[in-house]
Amino acid sequence: MKYGFSTLVCPGWSWEDVLTSASDLGFDGIELRGLGKEIYLPKTARFALDAVDSVKTELNRLNLTIPCLATGAFLFDASLSEAAQKETIDYIHLAAKLGVPYVRILGDRDPAPGYVDEVAVLNNLHAVLPLAQEKGVTLLIETNGIYADSTKLKELMTSVDSEALGVLWDIHHPFRYFGEQPDDTYNNLAPFIRHIHLKDSVMTDGKIEYRMLGFGDVPYWEAIDLLEKGGYDGFIVLEWVKRWNMYLEEPGIVLPHFLSMMKE
């Protein structure tokens, strides 16, 4: 397995800070969910299509990769379909230019289940999947919102039946929101799993409080064991959502802790 972190961990860092820290700490890659103050990566000067060759050179020099570009494209609302499809298309083009294999999209808006127009999800997927397949990019639906229910996500994957669509298994969400044990989630989704998000938490007075790995009660070791036994050789990415929760511990604390736990 390979280890990475999402730039949600470090919203105040420059690209140079991200690269240096990833290399110095011994990470294998970086998942991009915005950079600095800009959450929409294709709008940044560093990741403009005509400027990304220098990014690839930097990554190669440091023996780092970008396994996934994470969008904010929500496919659940028919009234927002045009914007969701445009964002997905922008990220597909950027991923193809960078040589990044995966682009994360969302069927539901939030980690907690909400209202989803499932017909809109299907229509939006069918609109963007041909381009993804043409460009050699795989779109990943995350176990997020109603699709943290792995039975429902399996139904979606089976219905769409496209080589250009896979699953991003956020180990936290099916357990926390649906009470699924890792073996249930894995058994439902194993053929589709391409990428992993990892975080830990506890419930306090009915609310989720994120914790560094080992300080919560999410059974992530069981999930990792299943992945290892199943031959998974992709990335496990720390998704420490500091961009949305500034009270969380600083990246200088959580990144070495995560890597130490993973390599233990």
PDB file of C-alpha atoms in Angstrom:
ATOM      1  CA  MET A   1       0.000   0.000   0.000  1.00  0.00           C
ATOM      2  CA  LYS A   2       0.968   3.616  -0.479  1.00  0.00           C
ATOM      3  CA  TYR A   3       0.303   6.536   1.852  1.00  0.00           C
ATOM      4  CA  GLY A   4      -0.798  10.076   1.144  1.00  0.00           C
ATOM      5  CA  PHE A   5      -2.635  13.025   2.601  1.00  0.00           C
ATOM      6  CA  SER A   6      -5.307  15.363   1.318  1.00  0.00           C
ATOM      7  CA  THR A   7      -4.564  19.071   1.098  1.00  0.00           C
ATOM      8  CA  LEU A   8      -7.610  19.528   3.341  1.00  0.00           C
ATOM      9  CA  VAL A   9      -5.039  18.804   6.064  1.00  0.00           C
ATOM     10  CA  CYS A  10      -3.070  21.969   5.363  1.00  0.00           C
ATOM     11  CA  PRO A  11      -5.218  24.801   3.970  1.00  0.00           C
ATOM     12  CA  GLY A  12      -2.636  27.414   4.927  1.00  0.00           C
ATOM     13  CA  TRP A  13       0.268  25.786   3.080  1.00  0.00           C
ATOM     14  CA  SER A  14       1.711  26.803  -0.263  1.00  0.00           C
ATOM     15  CA  TRP A  15       2.375  24.185  -2.933  1.00  0.00           C
ATOM     16  CA  GLU A  16       6.058  24.316  -2.011  1.00  0.00           C
ATOM     17  CA  ASP A  17       5.163  23.625   1.640  1.00  0.00           C
ATOM     18  CA  VAL A  18       3.002  20.667   0.611  1.00  0.00           C
ATOM     19  CA  LEU A  19       5.720  19.145  -1.578  1.00  0.00           C
ATOM     20  CA  THR A  20       8.496  19.648   0.945  1.00  0.00           C
ATOM     21  CA  SER A  21       6.536  18.169   3.834  1.00  0.00           C
ATOM     22  CA  ALA A  22       5.338  15.175   1.817  1.00  0.00           C
ATOM     23  CA  SER A  23       8.875  14.416   0.693  1.00  0.00           C
ATOM     24  CA  ASP A  24      10.595  15.030   4.025  1.00  0.00           C
ATOM     25  CA  LEU A  25       8.112  12.951   6.016  1.00  0.00           C
ATOM     26  CA  GLY A  26       8.216  10.030   3.595  1.00  0.00           C
ATOM     27  CA  PHE A  27       4.774  10.112   1.994  1.00  0.00           C
ATOM     28  CA  ASP A  28       4.161   8.524  -1.402  1.00  0.00           C
ATOM     29  CA  GLY A  29       1.650  11.037  -2.712  1.00  0.00           C
ATOM     30  CA  ILE A  30      -0.688  13.976  -2.258  1.00  0.00           C
ATOM     31  CA  GLU A  31      -4.425  14.096  -2.925  1.00  0.00           C
ATOM     32  CA  LEU A  32      -5.474  17.550  -4.047  1.00  0.00           C
ATOM     33  CA  ARG A  33      -8.629  19.157  -2.648  1.00  0.00           C
ATOM     34  CA  GLY A  34      -7.891  22.785  -3.279  1.00  0.00           C
ATOM     35  CA  LEU A  35      -4.681  24.664  -2.645  1.00  0.00           C
ATOM     36  CA  GLY A  36      -4.305  27.544  -0.209  1.00  0.00           C
ATOM     37  CA  LYS A  37      -7.367  29.783  -0.305  1.00  0.00           C
ATOM     38  CA  GLU A  38      -8.651  28.372  -3.603  1.00  0.00           C
ATOM     39  CA  ILE A  39     -10.751  25.216  -3.350  1.00  0.00           C
ATOM     40  CA  TYR A  40     -11.380  24.949  -7.124  1.00  0.00           C
ATOM     41  CA  LEU A  41      -8.016  23.615  -8.246  1.00  0.00           C
ATOM     42  CA  PRO A  42      -8.249  24.406 -12.005  1.00  0.00           C
ATOM     43  CA  LYS A  43      -8.578  28.110 -11.107  1.00  0.00           C
ATOM     44  CA  THR A  44      -5.125  28.198  -9.489  1.00  0.00           C
ATOM     45  CA  ALA A  45      -2.198  29.471 -11.540  1.00  0.00           C
ATOM     46  CA  ARG A  46      -0.100  26.483 -10.478  1.00  0.00           C
ATOM     47  CA  PHE A  47      -2.605  24.020 -11.947  1.00  0.00           C
ATOM     48  CA  ALA A  48      -3.624  25.845 -15.096  1.00  0.00           C
ATOM     49  CA  LEU A  49      -3.535  23.349 -17.979  1.00  0.00           C
ATOM     50  CA  ASP A  50      -0.667  25.155 -19.705  1.00  0.00           C
ATOM     51  CA  ALA A  51       1.442  25.209 -16.514  1.00  0.00           C
ATOM     52  CA  VAL A  52       1.218  21.703 -15.085  1.00  0.00           C
ATOM     53  CA  ASP A  53       4.314  20.307 -16.787  1.00  0.00           C
ATOM     54  CA  SER A  54       6.422  21.999 -14.114  1.00  0.00           C
ATOM     55  CA  VAL A  55       4.291  20.325 -11.423  1.00  0.00           C
ATOM     56  CA  LYS A  56       4.975  16.922 -12.976  1.00  0.00           C
ATOM     57  CA  THR A  57       8.698  17.679 -13.034  1.00  0.00           C
ATOM     58  CA  GLU A  58       8.658  18.634  -9.344  1.00  0.00           C
ATOM     59  CA  LEU A  59       6.756  15.482  -8.410  1.00  0.00           C
ATOM     60  CA  ASN A  60       9.092  13.230 -10.366  1.00  0.00           C
ATOM     61  CA  ARG A  61      12.142  14.848  -8.777  1.00  0.00           C
ATOM     62  CA  LEU A  62      10.776  14.103  -5.302  1.00  0.00           C
ATOM     63  CA  ASN A  63       9.397  10.652  -6.202  1.00  0.00           C
ATOM     64  CA  LEU A  64       5.845  11.743  -5.362  1.00  0.00           C
ATOM     65  CA  THR A  65       2.564  11.189  -7.173  1.00  0.00           C
ATOM     66  CA  ILE A  66      -0.929  12.672  -7.167  1.00  0.00           C
ATOM     67  CA  PRO A  67      -3.289   9.695  -6.887  1.00  0.00           C
ATOM     68  CA  CYS A  68      -6.555  11.632  -6.931  1.00  0.00           C
ATOM     69  CA  LEU A  69      -8.076  15.050  -7.577  1.00  0.00           C
ATOM     70  CA  ALA A  70     -11.047  15.631  -5.255  1.00  0.00           C
ATOM     71  CA  THR A  71     -13.815  17.825  -6.616  1.00  0.00           C
ATOM     72  CA  GLY A  72     -16.771  19.464  -4.912  1.00  0.00           C
ATOM     73  CA  ALA A  73     -19.041  18.276  -7.733  1.00  0.00           C
ATOM     74  CA  PHE A  74     -22.330  17.153  -6.165  1.00  0.00           C
ATOM     75  CA  LEU A  75     -24.449  15.086  -8.556  1.00  0.00           C
ATOM     76  CA  PHE A  76     -27.606  14.856  -6.460  1.00  0.00           C
ATOM     77  CA  ASP A  77     -29.485  18.014  -7.515  1.00  0.00           C
ATOM     78  CA  ALA A  78     -30.901  18.300 -11.040  1.00  0.00           C
ATOM     79  CA  SER A  79     -31.001  22.103 -10.741  1.00  0.00           C
ATOM     80  CA  LEU A  80     -27.207  22.118 -10.235  1.00  0.00           C
ATOM     81  CA  SER A  81     -26.395  19.593 -12.954  1.00  0.00           C
ATOM     82  CA  GLU A  82     -24.776  22.075 -15.332  1.00  0.00           C
ATOM     83  CA  ALA A  83     -22.339  23.305 -12.680  1.00  0.00           C
ATOM     84  CA  ALA A  84     -21.598  19.779 -11.425  1.00  0.00           C
ATOM     85  CA  GLN A  85     -20.889  18.503 -14.912  1.00  0.00           C
ATOM     86  CA  LYS A  86     -18.680  21.478 -15.753  1.00  0.00           C
ATOM     87  CA  GLU A  87     -16.616  21.022 -12.602  1.00  0.00           C
ATOM     88  CA  THR A  88     -16.238  17.311 -13.259  1.00  0.00           C
ATOM     89  CA  ILE A  89     -15.184  17.962 -16.846  1.00  0.00           C
ATOM     90  CA  ASP A  90     -12.638  20.591 -15.769  1.00  0.00           C
ATOM     91  CA  TYR A  91     -11.112  18.104 -13.341  1.00  0.00           C
ATOM     92  CA  ILE A  92     -11.097  15.277 -15.887  1.00  0.00           C
ATOM     93  CA  HIS A  93      -9.073  17.427 -18.280  1.00  0.00           C
ATOM     94  CA  LEU A  94      -6.688  18.435 -15.489  1.00  0.00           C
ATOM     95  CA  ALA A  95      -6.258  14.833 -14.312  1.00  0.00           C
ATOM     96  CA  ALA A  96      -5.518  13.675 -17.855  1.00  0.00           C
ATOM     97  CA  LYS A  97      -2.924  16.427 -18.283  1.00  0.00           C
ATOM     98  CA  LEU A  98      -1.258  15.565 -14.963  1.00  0.00           C
ATOM     99  CA  GLY A  99      -1.454  11.810 -15.430  1.00  0.00           C
ATOM    100  CA  VAL A 100      -3.666  11.438 -12.343  1.00  0.00           C
ATOM    101  CA  PRO A 101      -5.774   8.250 -12.468  1.00  0.00           C
ATOM    102  CA  TYR A 102      -8.743   9.280 -10.283  1.00  0.00           C
ATOM    103  CA  VAL A 103     -11.188  12.155  -9.860  1.00  0.00           C
ATOM    104  CA  ARG A 104     -13.458  12.102  -6.796  1.00  0.00           C
ATOM    105  CA  ILE A 105     -17.079  13.171  -7.217  1.00  0.00           C
ATOM    106  CA  LEU A 106     -19.951  13.067  -4.724  1.00  0.00           C
ATOM    107  CA  GLY A 107     -23.432  11.646  -4.982  1.00  0.00           C
ATOM    108  CA  ASP A 108     -24.544  13.442  -1.816  1.00  0.00           C
ATOM    109  CA  ARG A 109     -23.462  16.827  -0.463  1.00  0.00           C
ATOM    110  CA  ASP A 110     -22.433  16.074   3.119  1.00  0.00           C
ATOM    111  CA  PRO A 111     -20.962  13.104   5.001  1.00  0.00           C
ATOM    112  CA  ALA A 112     -24.291  12.680   6.810  1.00  0.00           C
ATOM    113  CA  PRO A 113     -27.133  11.313   4.635  1.00  0.00           C
ATOM    114  CA  GLY A 114     -29.367  13.947   3.062  1.00  0.00           C
ATOM    115  CA  TYR A 115     -31.969  14.237   0.318  1.00  0.00           C
ATOM    116  CA  VAL A 116     -30.695  12.950  -3.020  1.00  0.00           C
ATOM    117  CA  ASP A 117     -32.352  12.929  -6.432  1.00  0.00           C
ATOM    118  CA  GLU A 118     -31.028   9.540  -7.518  1.00  0.00           C
ATOM    119  CA  VAL A 119     -32.206  10.055 -11.095  1.00  0.00           C
ATOM    120  CA  ALA A 120     -30.095  13.217 -11.254  1.00  0.00           C
ATOM    121  CA  VAL A 121     -27.083  11.256  -9.996  1.00  0.00           C
ATOM    122  CA  LEU A 122     -27.513   8.713 -12.783  1.00  0.00           C
ATOM    123  CA  ASN A 123     -28.087  11.361 -15.451  1.00  0.00           C
ATOM    124  CA  ASN A 124     -25.018  13.330 -14.387  1.00  0.00           C
ATOM    125  CA  LEU A 125     -22.851  10.223 -14.348  1.00  0.00           C
ATOM    126  CA  HIS A 126     -23.970   9.222 -17.829  1.00  0.00           C
ATOM    127  CA  ALA A 127     -23.180  12.767 -19.034  1.00  0.00           C
ATOM    128  CA  VAL A 128     -19.545  12.787 -17.849  1.00  0.00           C
ATOM    129  CA  LEU A 129     -18.427   9.147 -17.947  1.00  0.00           C
ATOM    130  CA  PRO A 130     -17.796   9.040 -21.727  1.00  0.00           C
ATOM    131  CA  LEU A 131     -15.230  11.847 -21.449  1.00  0.00           C
ATOM    132  CA  ALA A 132     -13.598  10.177 -18.430  1.00  0.00           C
ATOM    133  CA  GLN A 133     -13.270   6.926 -20.357  1.00  0.00           C
ATOM    134  CA  GLU A 134     -11.900   8.733 -23.410  1.00  0.00           C
ATOM    135  CA  LYS A 135      -9.260  10.495 -21.282  1.00  0.00           C
ATOM    136  CA  GLY A 136      -8.287   7.392 -19.312  1.00  0.00           C
ATOM    137  CA  VAL A 137      -9.527   8.848 -16.012  1.00  0.00           C
ATOM    138  CA  THR A 138     -11.650   6.936 -13.489  1.00  0.00           C
ATOM    139  CA  LEU A 139     -14.343   8.834 -11.602  1.00  0.00           C
ATOM    140  CA  LEU A 140     -14.750   7.755  -7.990  1.00  0.00           C
ATOM    141  CA  ILE A 141     -18.010   7.927  -6.046  1.00  0.00           C
ATOM    142  CA  GLU A 142     -17.261   8.265  -2.338  1.00  0.00           C
ATOM    143  CA  THR A 143     -18.998   6.358   0.464  1.00  0.00           C
ATOM    144  CA  ASN A 144     -20.576   9.639   1.503  1.00  0.00           C
ATOM    145  CA  GLY A 145     -24.098  10.713   2.451  1.00  0.00           C
ATOM    146  CA  ILE A 146     -26.713   8.180   1.381  1.00  0.00           C
ATOM    147  CA  TYR A 147     -23.989   6.348  -0.539  1.00  0.00           C
ATOM    148  CA  ALA A 148     -22.186   5.561   2.707  1.00  0.00           C
ATOM    149  CA  ASP A 149     -24.818   2.810   2.758  1.00  0.00           C
ATOM    150  CA  SER A 150     -22.708   0.281   0.855  1.00  0.00           C
ATOM    151  CA  THR A 151     -25.749  -1.682  -0.319  1.00  0.00           C
ATOM    152  CA  LYS A 152     -27.103   1.437  -2.021  1.00  0.00           C
ATOM    153  CA  LEU A 153     -23.714   2.293  -3.512  1.00  0.00           C
ATOM    154  CA  LYS A 154     -23.343  -1.261  -4.812  1.00  0.00           C
ATOM    155  CA  GLU A 155     -26.724  -0.899  -6.527  1.00  0.00           C
ATOM    156  CA  LEU A 156     -25.560   2.343  -8.164  1.00  0.00           C
ATOM    157  CA  MET A 157     -22.288   0.819  -9.337  1.00  0.00           C
ATOM    158  CA  THR A 158     -24.038  -2.226 -10.751  1.00  0.00           C
ATOM    159  CA  SER A 159     -26.637  -0.065 -12.480  1.00  0.00           C
ATOM    160  CA  VAL A 160     -24.092   2.197 -14.175  1.00  0.00           C
ATOM    161  CA  ASP A 161     -21.667  -0.665 -14.973  1.00  0.00           C
ATOM    162  CA  SER A 162     -18.824   1.438 -16.354  1.00  0.00           C
ATOM    163  CA  GLU A 163     -15.082   0.770 -16.288  1.00  0.00           C
ATOM    164  CA  ALA A 164     -14.632   4.519 -15.841  1.00  0.00           C
ATOM    165  CA  LEU A 165     -16.459   4.531 -12.481  1.00  0.00           C
ATOM    166  CA  GLY A 166     -15.053   3.224  -9.197  1.00  0.00           C
ATOM    167  CA  VAL A 167     -15.489   3.659  -5.456  1.00  0.00           C
ATOM    168  CA  LEU A 168     -13.580   5.764  -2.971  1.00  0.00           C
ATOM    169  CA  TRP A 169     -14.026   3.977   0.347  1.00  0.00           C
ATOM    170  CA  ASP A 170     -14.054   6.529   3.135  1.00  0.00           C
ATOM    171  CA  ILE A 171     -13.759   4.032   5.969  1.00  0.00           C
ATOM    172  CA  HIS A 172     -15.239   6.455   8.487  1.00  0.00           C
ATOM    173  CA  HIS A 173     -18.642   7.198   6.962  1.00  0.00           C
ATOM    174  CA  PRO A 174     -20.322   3.779   6.565  1.00  0.00           C
ATOM    175  CA  PHE A 175     -19.379   2.903  10.130  1.00  0.00           C
ATOM    176  CA  ARG A 176     -20.312   6.226  11.679  1.00  0.00           C
ATOM    177  CA  TYR A 177     -23.569   6.960   9.833  1.00  0.00           C
ATOM    178  CA  PHE A 178     -24.929   3.461   9.106  1.00  0.00           C
ATOM    179  CA  GLY A 179     -23.261   1.291  11.750  1.00  0.00           C
ATOM    180  CA  GLU A 180     -21.649  -0.884   9.091  1.00  0.00           C
ATOM    181  CA  GLN A 181     -18.731  -3.032  10.101  1.00  0.00           C
ATOM    182  CA  PRO A 182     -15.779  -3.006   7.693  1.00  0.00           C
ATOM    183  CA  ASP A 183     -16.362  -6.564   6.480  1.00  0.00           C
ATOM    184  CA  ASP A 184     -19.926  -5.664   5.421  1.00  0.00           C
ATOM    185  CA  THR A 185     -18.766  -2.600   3.501  1.00  0.00           C
ATOM    186  CA  TYR A 186     -15.852  -4.445   1.950  1.00  0.00           C
ATOM    187  CA  ASN A 187     -17.922  -7.434   0.884  1.00  0.00           C
ATOM    188  CA  ASN A 188     -20.375  -5.132  -0.896  1.00  0.00           C
ATOM    189  CA  LEU A 189     -17.848  -2.887  -2.605  1.00  0.00           C
ATOM    190  CA  ALA A 190     -14.588  -4.832  -2.995  1.00  0.00           C
ATOM    191  CA  PRO A 191     -14.755  -5.159  -6.811  1.00  0.00           C
ATOM    192  CA  PHE A 192     -15.135  -1.394  -7.164  1.00  0.00           C
ATOM    193  CA  ILE A 193     -12.719  -0.002  -4.528  1.00  0.00           C
ATOM    194  CA  ARG A 194      -9.904   2.055  -6.032  1.00  0.00           C
ATOM    195  CA  HIS A 195      -8.918   4.576  -3.336  1.00  0.00           C
ATOM    196  CA  ILE A 196      -9.174   4.963   0.452  1.00  0.00           C
ATOM    197  CA  HIS A 197      -9.849   7.877   2.828  1.00  0.00           C
ATOM    198  CA  LEU A 198      -8.992   7.433   6.477  1.00  0.00           C
ATOM    199  CA  LYS A 199      -9.927   9.382   9.608  1.00  0.00           C
ATOM    200  CA  ASP A 200     -11.001   8.585  13.158  1.00  0.00           C
ATOM    201  CA  SER A 201     -13.687  10.041  15.447  1.00  0.00           C
ATOM    202  CA  VAL A 202     -15.849   9.629  18.537  1.00  0.00           C
ATOM    203  CA  MET A 203     -19.463  10.521  19.243  1.00  0.00           C
ATOM    204  CA  THR A 204     -19.914  13.139  21.968  1.00  0.00           C
ATOM    205  CA  ASP A 205     -23.454  14.185  22.948  1.00  0.00           C
ATOM    206  CA  GLY A 206     -24.712  12.943  19.595  1.00  0.00           C
ATOM    207  CA  LYS A 207     -22.116  14.869  17.581  1.00  0.00           C
ATOM    208  CA  ILE A 208     -19.085  13.629  15.692  1.00  0.00           C
ATOM    209  CA  GLU A 209     -15.733  14.820  16.971  1.00  0.00           C
ATOM    210  CA  TYR A 210     -12.745  13.947  14.809  1.00  0.00           C
ATOM    211  CA  ARG A 211      -9.717  12.450  16.497  1.00  0.00           C
ATOM    212  CA  MET A 212      -6.235  11.503  15.380  1.00  0.00           C
ATOM    213  CA  LEU A 213      -5.895   7.831  14.477  1.00  0.00           C
ATOM    214  CA  GLY A 214      -6.089   5.615  17.531  1.00  0.00           C
ATOM    215  CA  PHE A 215      -7.903   8.204  19.636  1.00  0.00           C
ATOM    216  CA  GLY A 216     -11.364   7.399  18.245  1.00  0.00           C
ATOM    217  CA  ASP A 217     -13.378   4.225  17.846  1.00  0.00           C
ATOM    218  CA  VAL A 218     -13.575   3.771  14.058  1.00  0.00           C
ATOM    219  CA  PRO A 219     -12.455   0.169  13.274  1.00  0.00           C
ATOM    220  CA  TYR A 220     -10.032   1.219  10.569  1.00  0.00           C
ATOM    221  CA  TRP A 221      -7.473  -1.505  11.354  1.00  0.00           C
ATOM    222  CA  GLU A 222     -10.047  -4.147  10.447  1.00  0.00           C
ATOM    223  CA  ALA A 223     -10.689  -2.352   7.157  1.00  0.00           C
ATOM    224  CA  ILE A 224      -6.973  -2.108   6.357  1.00  0.00           C
ATOM    225  CA  ASP A 225      -6.550  -5.801   7.157  1.00  0.00           C
ATOM    226  CA  LEU A 226      -9.338  -6.677   4.712  1.00  0.00           C
ATOM    227  CA  LEU A 227      -7.753  -4.505   2.027  1.00  0.00           C
ATOM    228  CA  GLU A 228      -4.342  -6.064   2.551  1.00  0.00           C
ATOM    229  CA  LYS A 229      -5.691  -9.605   2.416  1.00  0.00           C
ATOM    230  CA  GLY A 230      -7.641  -8.689  -0.723  1.00  0.00           C
ATOM    231  CA  GLY A 231      -4.506  -7.515  -2.502  1.00  0.00           C
ATOM    232  CA  TYR A 232      -5.240  -3.787  -2.465  1.00  0.00           C
ATOM    233  CA  ASP A 233      -2.083  -1.921  -3.488  1.00  0.00           C
ATOM    234  CA  GLY A 234      -3.432   1.612  -3.926  1.00  0.00           C
ATOM    235  CA  PHE A 235      -3.343   4.666  -1.690  1.00  0.00           C
ATOM    236  CA  ILE A 236      -4.566   5.147   1.850  1.00  0.00           C
ATOM    237  CA  VAL A 237      -5.045   8.893   2.262  1.00  0.00           C
ATOM    238  CA  LEU A 238      -5.401  10.826   5.495  1.00  0.00           C
ATOM    239  CA  GLU A 239      -8.408  13.133   5.080  1.00  0.00           C
ATOM    240  CA  TRP A 240      -7.966  15.418   8.066  1.00  0.00           C
ATOM    241  CA  VAL A 241     -10.649  18.041   7.429  1.00  0.00           C
ATOM    242  CA  LYS A 242      -8.878  21.032   8.927  1.00  0.00           C
ATOM    243  CA  ARG A 243     -10.041  23.268   6.083  1.00  0.00           C
ATOM    244  CA  TRP A 244     -13.568  22.911   7.481  1.00  0.00           C
ATOM    245  CA  ASN A 245     -12.652  22.547  11.185  1.00  0.00           C
ATOM    246  CA  MET A 246      -9.852  24.875  12.223  1.00  0.00           C
ATOM    247  CA  TYR A 247      -9.940  23.607  15.816  1.00  0.00           C
ATOM    248  CA  LEU A 248      -8.382  20.320  14.673  1.00  0.00           C
ATOM    249  CA  GLU A 249      -4.723  19.606  15.368  1.00  0.00           C
ATOM    250  CA  GLU A 250      -2.133  21.173  13.093  1.00  0.00           C
ATOM    251  CA  PRO A 251      -0.716  19.300  10.085  1.00  0.00           C
ATOM    252  CA  GLY A 252       2.729  19.240  11.671  1.00  0.00           C
ATOM    253  CA  ILE A 253       1.236  16.998  14.365  1.00  0.00           C
ATOM    254  CA  VAL A 254      -1.211  14.811  12.451  1.00  0.00           C
ATOM    255  CA  LEU A 255       0.906  13.999   9.393  1.00  0.00           C
ATOM    256  CA  PRO A 256       3.838  12.298  11.142  1.00  0.00           C
ATOM    257  CA  HIS A 257       1.408  10.616  13.542  1.00  0.00           C
ATOM    258  CA  PHE A 258      -0.599   9.173  10.639  1.00  0.00           C
ATOM    259  CA  LEU A 259       2.465   7.912   8.826  1.00  0.00           C
ATOM    260  CA  SER A 260       3.871   6.371  11.996  1.00  0.00           C
ATOM    261  CA  MET A 261       0.587   4.546  12.625  1.00  0.00           C
ATOM    262  CA  MET A 262       0.413   3.271   9.055  1.00  0.00           C
ATOM    263  CA  LYS A 263       3.974   2.000   8.967  1.00  0.00           C
ATOM    264  CA  GLU A 264       3.818   0.452  12.431  1.00  0.00           C
TER     265      GLU A 264
END
